[in-house]
Coordinates of C-alpha atoms and ligand atoms in Angstrom, one line a residue:
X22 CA 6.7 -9.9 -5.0
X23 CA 4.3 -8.5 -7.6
X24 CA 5.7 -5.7 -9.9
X25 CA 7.2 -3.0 -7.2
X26 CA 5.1 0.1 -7.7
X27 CA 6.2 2.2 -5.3
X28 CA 3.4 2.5 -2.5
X29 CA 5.1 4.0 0.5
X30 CA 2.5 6.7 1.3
X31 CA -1.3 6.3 0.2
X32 CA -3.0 9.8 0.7
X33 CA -6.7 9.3 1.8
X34 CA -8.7 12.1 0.0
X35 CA -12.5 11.8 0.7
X36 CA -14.1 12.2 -2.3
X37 CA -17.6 14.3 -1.3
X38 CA -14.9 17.7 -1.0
X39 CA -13.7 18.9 -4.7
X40 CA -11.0 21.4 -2.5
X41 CA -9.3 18.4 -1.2
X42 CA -9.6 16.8 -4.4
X43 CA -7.9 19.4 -6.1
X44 CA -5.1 19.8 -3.5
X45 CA -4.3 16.5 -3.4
X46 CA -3.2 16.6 -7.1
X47 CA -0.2 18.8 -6.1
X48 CA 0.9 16.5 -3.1
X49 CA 3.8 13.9 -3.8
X50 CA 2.3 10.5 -2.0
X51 CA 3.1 7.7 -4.2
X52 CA -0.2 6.7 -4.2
X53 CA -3.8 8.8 -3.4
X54 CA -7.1 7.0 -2.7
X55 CA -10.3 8.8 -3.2
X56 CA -12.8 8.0 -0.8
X57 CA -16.4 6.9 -1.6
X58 CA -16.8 4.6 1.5
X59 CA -16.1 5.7 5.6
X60 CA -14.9 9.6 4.7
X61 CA -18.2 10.0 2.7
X62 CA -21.7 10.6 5.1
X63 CA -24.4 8.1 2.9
X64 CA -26.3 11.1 1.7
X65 CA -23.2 13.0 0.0
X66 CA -21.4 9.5 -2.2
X67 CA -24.2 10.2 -5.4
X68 CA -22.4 13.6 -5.6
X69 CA -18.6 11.9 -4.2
X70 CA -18.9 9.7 -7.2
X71 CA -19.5 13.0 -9.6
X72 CA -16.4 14.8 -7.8
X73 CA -14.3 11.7 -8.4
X74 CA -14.9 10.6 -11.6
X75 CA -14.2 14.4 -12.8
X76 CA -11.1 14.7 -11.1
X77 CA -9.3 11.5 -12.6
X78 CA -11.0 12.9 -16.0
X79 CA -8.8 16.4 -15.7
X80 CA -5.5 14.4 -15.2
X81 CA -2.5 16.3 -13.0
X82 CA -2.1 13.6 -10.9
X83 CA 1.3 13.3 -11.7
X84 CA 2.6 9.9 -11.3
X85 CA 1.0 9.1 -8.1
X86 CA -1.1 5.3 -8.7
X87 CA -4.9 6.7 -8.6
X88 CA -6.9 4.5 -6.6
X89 CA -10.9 5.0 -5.5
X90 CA -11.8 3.6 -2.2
X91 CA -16.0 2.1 -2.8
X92 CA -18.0 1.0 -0.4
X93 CA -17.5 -2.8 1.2
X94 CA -20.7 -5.4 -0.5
X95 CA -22.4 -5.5 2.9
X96 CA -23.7 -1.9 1.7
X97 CA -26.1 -0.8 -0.8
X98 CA -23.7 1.5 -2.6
X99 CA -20.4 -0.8 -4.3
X100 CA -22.1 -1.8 -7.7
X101 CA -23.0 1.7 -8.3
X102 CA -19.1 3.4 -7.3
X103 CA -17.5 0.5 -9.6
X104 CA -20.0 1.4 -12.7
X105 CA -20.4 4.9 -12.1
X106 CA -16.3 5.5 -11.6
X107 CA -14.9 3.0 -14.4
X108 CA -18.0 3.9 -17.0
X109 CA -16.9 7.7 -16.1
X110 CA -13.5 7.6 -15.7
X111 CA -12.2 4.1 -15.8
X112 CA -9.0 4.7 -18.1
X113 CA -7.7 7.4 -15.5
X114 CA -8.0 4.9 -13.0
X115 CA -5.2 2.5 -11.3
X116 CA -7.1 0.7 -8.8
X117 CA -9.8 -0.3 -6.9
X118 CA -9.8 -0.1 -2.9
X119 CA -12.5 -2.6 -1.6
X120 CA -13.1 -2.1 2.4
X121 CA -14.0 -4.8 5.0
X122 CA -13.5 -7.8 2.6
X123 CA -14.5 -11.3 4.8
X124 CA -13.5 -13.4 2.1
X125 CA -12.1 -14.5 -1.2
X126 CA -15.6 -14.5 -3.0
X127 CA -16.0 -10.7 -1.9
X128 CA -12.8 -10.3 -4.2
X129 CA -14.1 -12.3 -7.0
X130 CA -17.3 -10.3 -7.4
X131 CA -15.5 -7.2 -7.9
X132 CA -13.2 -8.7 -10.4
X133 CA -16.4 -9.9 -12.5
X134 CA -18.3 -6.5 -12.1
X135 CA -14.9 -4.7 -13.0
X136 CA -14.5 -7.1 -16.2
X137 CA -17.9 -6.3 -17.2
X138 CA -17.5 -2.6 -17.1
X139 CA -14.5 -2.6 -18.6
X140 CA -15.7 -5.0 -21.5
X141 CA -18.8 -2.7 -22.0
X142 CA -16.4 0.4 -22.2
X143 CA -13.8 -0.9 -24.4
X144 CA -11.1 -1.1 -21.6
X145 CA -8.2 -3.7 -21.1
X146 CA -10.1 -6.3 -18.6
X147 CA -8.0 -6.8 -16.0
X148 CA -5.6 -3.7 -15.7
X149 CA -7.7 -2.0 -13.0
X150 CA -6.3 -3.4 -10.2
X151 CA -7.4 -4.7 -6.5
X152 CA -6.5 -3.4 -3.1
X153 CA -8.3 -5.5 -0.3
X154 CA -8.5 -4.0 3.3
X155 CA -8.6 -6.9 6.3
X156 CA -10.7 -5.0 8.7
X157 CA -12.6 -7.5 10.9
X158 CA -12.0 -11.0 12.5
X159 CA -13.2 -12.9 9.0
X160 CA -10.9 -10.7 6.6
X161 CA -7.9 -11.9 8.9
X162 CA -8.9 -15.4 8.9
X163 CA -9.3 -15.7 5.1
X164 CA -6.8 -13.5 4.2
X165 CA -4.2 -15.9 2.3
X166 CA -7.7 -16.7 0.2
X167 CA -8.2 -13.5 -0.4
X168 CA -4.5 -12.5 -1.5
X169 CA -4.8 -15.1 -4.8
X170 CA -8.7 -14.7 -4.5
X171 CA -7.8 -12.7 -8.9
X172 CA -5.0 -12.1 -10.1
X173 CA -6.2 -8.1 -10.0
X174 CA -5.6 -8.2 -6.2
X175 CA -2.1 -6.1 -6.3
X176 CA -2.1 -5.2 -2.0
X177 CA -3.5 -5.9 1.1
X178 CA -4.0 -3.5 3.2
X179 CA -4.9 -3.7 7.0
X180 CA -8.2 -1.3 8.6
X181 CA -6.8 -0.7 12.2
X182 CA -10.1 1.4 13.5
X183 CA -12.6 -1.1 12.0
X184 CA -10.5 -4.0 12.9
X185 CA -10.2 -2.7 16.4
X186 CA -14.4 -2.1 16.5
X187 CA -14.1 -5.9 15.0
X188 CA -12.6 -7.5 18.1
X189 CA -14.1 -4.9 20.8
X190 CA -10.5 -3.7 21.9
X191 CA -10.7 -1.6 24.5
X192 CA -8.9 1.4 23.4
X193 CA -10.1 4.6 20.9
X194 CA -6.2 5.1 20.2
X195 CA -5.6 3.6 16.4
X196 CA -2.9 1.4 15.5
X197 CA -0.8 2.3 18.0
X198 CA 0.6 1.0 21.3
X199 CA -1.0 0.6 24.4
X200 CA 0.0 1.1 28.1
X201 CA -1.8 -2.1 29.0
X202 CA 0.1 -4.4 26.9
X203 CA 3.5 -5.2 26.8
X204 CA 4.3 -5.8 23.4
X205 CA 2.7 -4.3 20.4
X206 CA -0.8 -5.8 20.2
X207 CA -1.0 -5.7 15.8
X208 CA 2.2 -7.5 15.6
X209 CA -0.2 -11.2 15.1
X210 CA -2.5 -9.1 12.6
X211 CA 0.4 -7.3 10.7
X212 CA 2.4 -10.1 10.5
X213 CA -0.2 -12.2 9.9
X214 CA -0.9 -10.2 6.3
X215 CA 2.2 -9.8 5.6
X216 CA 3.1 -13.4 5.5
X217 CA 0.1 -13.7 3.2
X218 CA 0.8 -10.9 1.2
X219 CA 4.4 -12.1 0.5
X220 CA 3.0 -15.4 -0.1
X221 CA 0.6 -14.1 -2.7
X222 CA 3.1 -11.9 -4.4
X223 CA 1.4 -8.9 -3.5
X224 CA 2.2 -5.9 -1.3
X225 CA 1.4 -5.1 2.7
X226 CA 0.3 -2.1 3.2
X227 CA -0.6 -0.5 7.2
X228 CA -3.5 1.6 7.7
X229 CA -4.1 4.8 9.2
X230 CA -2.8 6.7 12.3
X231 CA -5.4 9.1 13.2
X232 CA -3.4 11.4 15.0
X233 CA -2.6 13.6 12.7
X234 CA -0.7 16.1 14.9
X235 CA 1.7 13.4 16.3
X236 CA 4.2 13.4 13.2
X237 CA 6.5 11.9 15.9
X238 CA 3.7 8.9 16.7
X239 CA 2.7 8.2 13.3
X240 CA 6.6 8.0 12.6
X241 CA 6.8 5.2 15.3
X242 CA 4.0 3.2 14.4
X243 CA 5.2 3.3 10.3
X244 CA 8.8 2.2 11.8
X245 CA 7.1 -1.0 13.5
X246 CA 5.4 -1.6 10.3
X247 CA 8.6 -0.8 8.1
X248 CA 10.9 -3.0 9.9
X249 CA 8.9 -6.3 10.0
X250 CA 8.3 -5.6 5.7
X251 CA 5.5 -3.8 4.6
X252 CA 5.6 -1.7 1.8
X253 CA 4.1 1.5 2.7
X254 CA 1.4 3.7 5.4
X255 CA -1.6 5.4 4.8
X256 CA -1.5 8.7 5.3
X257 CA -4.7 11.1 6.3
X258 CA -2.8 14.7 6.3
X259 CA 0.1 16.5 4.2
X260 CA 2.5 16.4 7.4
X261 CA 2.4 12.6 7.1
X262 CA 3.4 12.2 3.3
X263 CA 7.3 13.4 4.1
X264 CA 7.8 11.1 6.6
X265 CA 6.0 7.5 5.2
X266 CA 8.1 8.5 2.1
X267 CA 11.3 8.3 4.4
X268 CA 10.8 5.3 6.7
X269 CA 9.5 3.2 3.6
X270 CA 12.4 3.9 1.5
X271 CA 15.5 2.7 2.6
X272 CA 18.4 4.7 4.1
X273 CA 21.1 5.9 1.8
X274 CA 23.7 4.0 3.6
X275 CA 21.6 0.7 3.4
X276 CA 20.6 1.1 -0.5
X277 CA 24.1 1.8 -1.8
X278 CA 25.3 -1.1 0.5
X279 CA 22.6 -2.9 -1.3
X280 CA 23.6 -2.3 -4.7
X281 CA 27.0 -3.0 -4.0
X282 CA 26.3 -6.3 -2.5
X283 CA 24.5 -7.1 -5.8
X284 CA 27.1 -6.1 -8.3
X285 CA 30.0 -8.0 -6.0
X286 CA 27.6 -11.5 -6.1
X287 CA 27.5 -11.2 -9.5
X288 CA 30.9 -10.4 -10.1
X289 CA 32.3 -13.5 -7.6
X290 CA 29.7 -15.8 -9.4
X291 CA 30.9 -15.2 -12.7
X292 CA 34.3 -16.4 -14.4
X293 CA 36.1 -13.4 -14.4
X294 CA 35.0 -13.2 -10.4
X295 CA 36.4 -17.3 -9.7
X296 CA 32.6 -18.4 -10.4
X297 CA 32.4 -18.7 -5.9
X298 CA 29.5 -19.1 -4.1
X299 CA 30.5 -17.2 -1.9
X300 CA 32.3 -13.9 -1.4
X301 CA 33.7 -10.8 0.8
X302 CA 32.5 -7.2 0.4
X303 CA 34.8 -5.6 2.6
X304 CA 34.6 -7.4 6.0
X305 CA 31.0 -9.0 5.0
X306 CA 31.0 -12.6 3.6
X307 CA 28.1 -12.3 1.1
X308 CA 26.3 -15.6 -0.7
X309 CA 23.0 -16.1 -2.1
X310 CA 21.2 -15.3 0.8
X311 CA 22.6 -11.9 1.2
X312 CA 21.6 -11.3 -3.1
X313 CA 18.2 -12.3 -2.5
X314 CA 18.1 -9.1 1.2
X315 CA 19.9 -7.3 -0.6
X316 CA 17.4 -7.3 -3.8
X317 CA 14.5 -6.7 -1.4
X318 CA 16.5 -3.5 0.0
X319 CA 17.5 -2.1 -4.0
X320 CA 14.3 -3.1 -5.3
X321 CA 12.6 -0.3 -2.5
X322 CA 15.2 2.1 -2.8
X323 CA 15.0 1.7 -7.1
X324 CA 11.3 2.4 -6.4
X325 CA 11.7 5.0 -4.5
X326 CA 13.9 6.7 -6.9
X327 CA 17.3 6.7 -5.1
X328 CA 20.4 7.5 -6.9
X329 CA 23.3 5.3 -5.7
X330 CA 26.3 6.9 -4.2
X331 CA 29.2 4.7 -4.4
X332 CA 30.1 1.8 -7.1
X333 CA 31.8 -0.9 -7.3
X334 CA 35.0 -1.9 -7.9
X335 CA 36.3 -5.8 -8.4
X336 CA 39.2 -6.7 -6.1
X337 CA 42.5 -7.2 -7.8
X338 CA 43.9 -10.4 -7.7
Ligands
GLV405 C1 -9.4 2.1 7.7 O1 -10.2 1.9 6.9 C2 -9.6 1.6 9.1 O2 -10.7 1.1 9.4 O3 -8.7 1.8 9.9
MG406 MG1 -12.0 1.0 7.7

């Protein structure tokens, strides 16, 4: 997996309102996106692009990773957000979201036009990073191509309403169950980008739940997401922040178990330890599979900024 940068909530802030702008700096999401593309009408992004670019300019984001969401290349409008944001405001700036990407070469343009900007503003090509959203039935067919489609690409991220629109679902109820099916009908898609996020190195992200009310639904639907492996949620309202922050990070109980797994491999692998394979950890028999869980279960909770709560100590002999 890519460096972890912690991306358990990613606050959706549409960029064409300066008082959500503002606010947003004082919310704790790991990550905000500001929105040029679907939470900007087409007549207010000349003035989103204004709002934006003066926001990241007056800092107090905190350590949040500052994205800007541009419009997908179908549109007239995604040269114009890239040079207009990264001319104004590219060294406050952490990443690029690009919607609706069908394929690898949609990726590749933005890396060019992002190396050029940069290059004509005296910027470090390549640190502005890529977040590509698989939104229709093409962005899920090429989606392992567009994982490694530049090195920039740091997540994927999946589009639930404009994915659902993409295969004429018959539902207006986002990323969630449905009554009809009996099974979760995004488990294919989720997994699906996951597998090729994992395979890429880079991180899985879910989209949005629209019901913004439902803190209990938009729970569920980041526990389904949580438990198969993705990283982290969108999240469209404050009331959603607190609890994608939870269900991404693991439990207490399961990162100090974590940790101590880790520090008793290493100790049972080493001389002092007998140099064994494998090992117990109370009742648990532990080996190199269990290290390599129990790094993926650390590695979130280290991210998250958990403090452990027991330590180790080696059996006598
Ligand atoms: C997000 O962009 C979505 O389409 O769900
Ligand atoms: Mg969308």
């Amino acid at each position: 997996m890519a460096e972890l940068r912690s991306r358990r909530s990613n606050l959706a802030v549409p960029g064409s309102n300066p008082r959500f702008l503002e606010k947003a700096k004082g919310l704790r999401p790991d990550q905000v996106f500001l929105d040029l593309e679907d939470a900007c009408a087409p007549l207010a992004k000349p003035a989103a692009r204004k709002n934006i670019v003066a926001a990241l300019n007056e800092g107090g984001w905190g350590p949040k990773i500052r994205a800007v969401r541009v419009n997908g290349w179908t549109t007239e409008w995604t040269y114009r957000d890239v040079i207009e944001v990264v001319d104004g405001a590219g060294a406050e700036l952490d990443c690029v979201v690009l919607p609706k990407v069908a394929d690898a070469g949609e990726v590749r343009a933005l890396d060019l036009l992002l190396a050029q900007v940069e290059r004509a503003n005296g910027l470090d090509v390549g640190r502005i990073g890529i977040e590509a959203q698989i939104e229709d039935a093409r962005g899920l067919v090429n989606v392992s191509a567009i994982a490694s489609a530049s090195p920039r690409v740091e997540t994927l991220v999946f589009g639930p309403a404009d994915f659902m629109a993409s295969m004429n679902m018959k539902t207006l109820a986002v990323g969630t169950l449905h009554p009809d099916y009996p099974g979760d009908p995004f488990h294919h898609v989720l997994m699906t980008i996951l597998v090729a996020a994992r395979a890429a190195g880079v991180q899985a992200i879910d989209g949005p739940f629209l019901q913004v009310r439902d803190v209990d639904g938009f729970r569920a639907a980041a526990r389904r997401s949580a438990v198969l492996g993705f990283d982290g949620k969108w999240v469209l309202h404050p009331d959603q922040i607190e609890a994608a922050n939870e269900v991404f990070a693991p439990s207490q109980e399961d990162y100090d178990h974590a940790e101590l797994i880790l520090d008793a491999y290493d100790w049972s692998t080493s001389a002092a330890g007998g140099a064994k394979g494998s090992a117990m950890l109370g009742d648990e028999m532990i080996d190199e599979a269990s290290r390599a869980m129990a790094l993926v279960i650390a590695g979130k909770g280290r991210a998250a900024g958990m403090s452990r709560t027991s330590s180790f100590t080696p059996p006598q002999a």
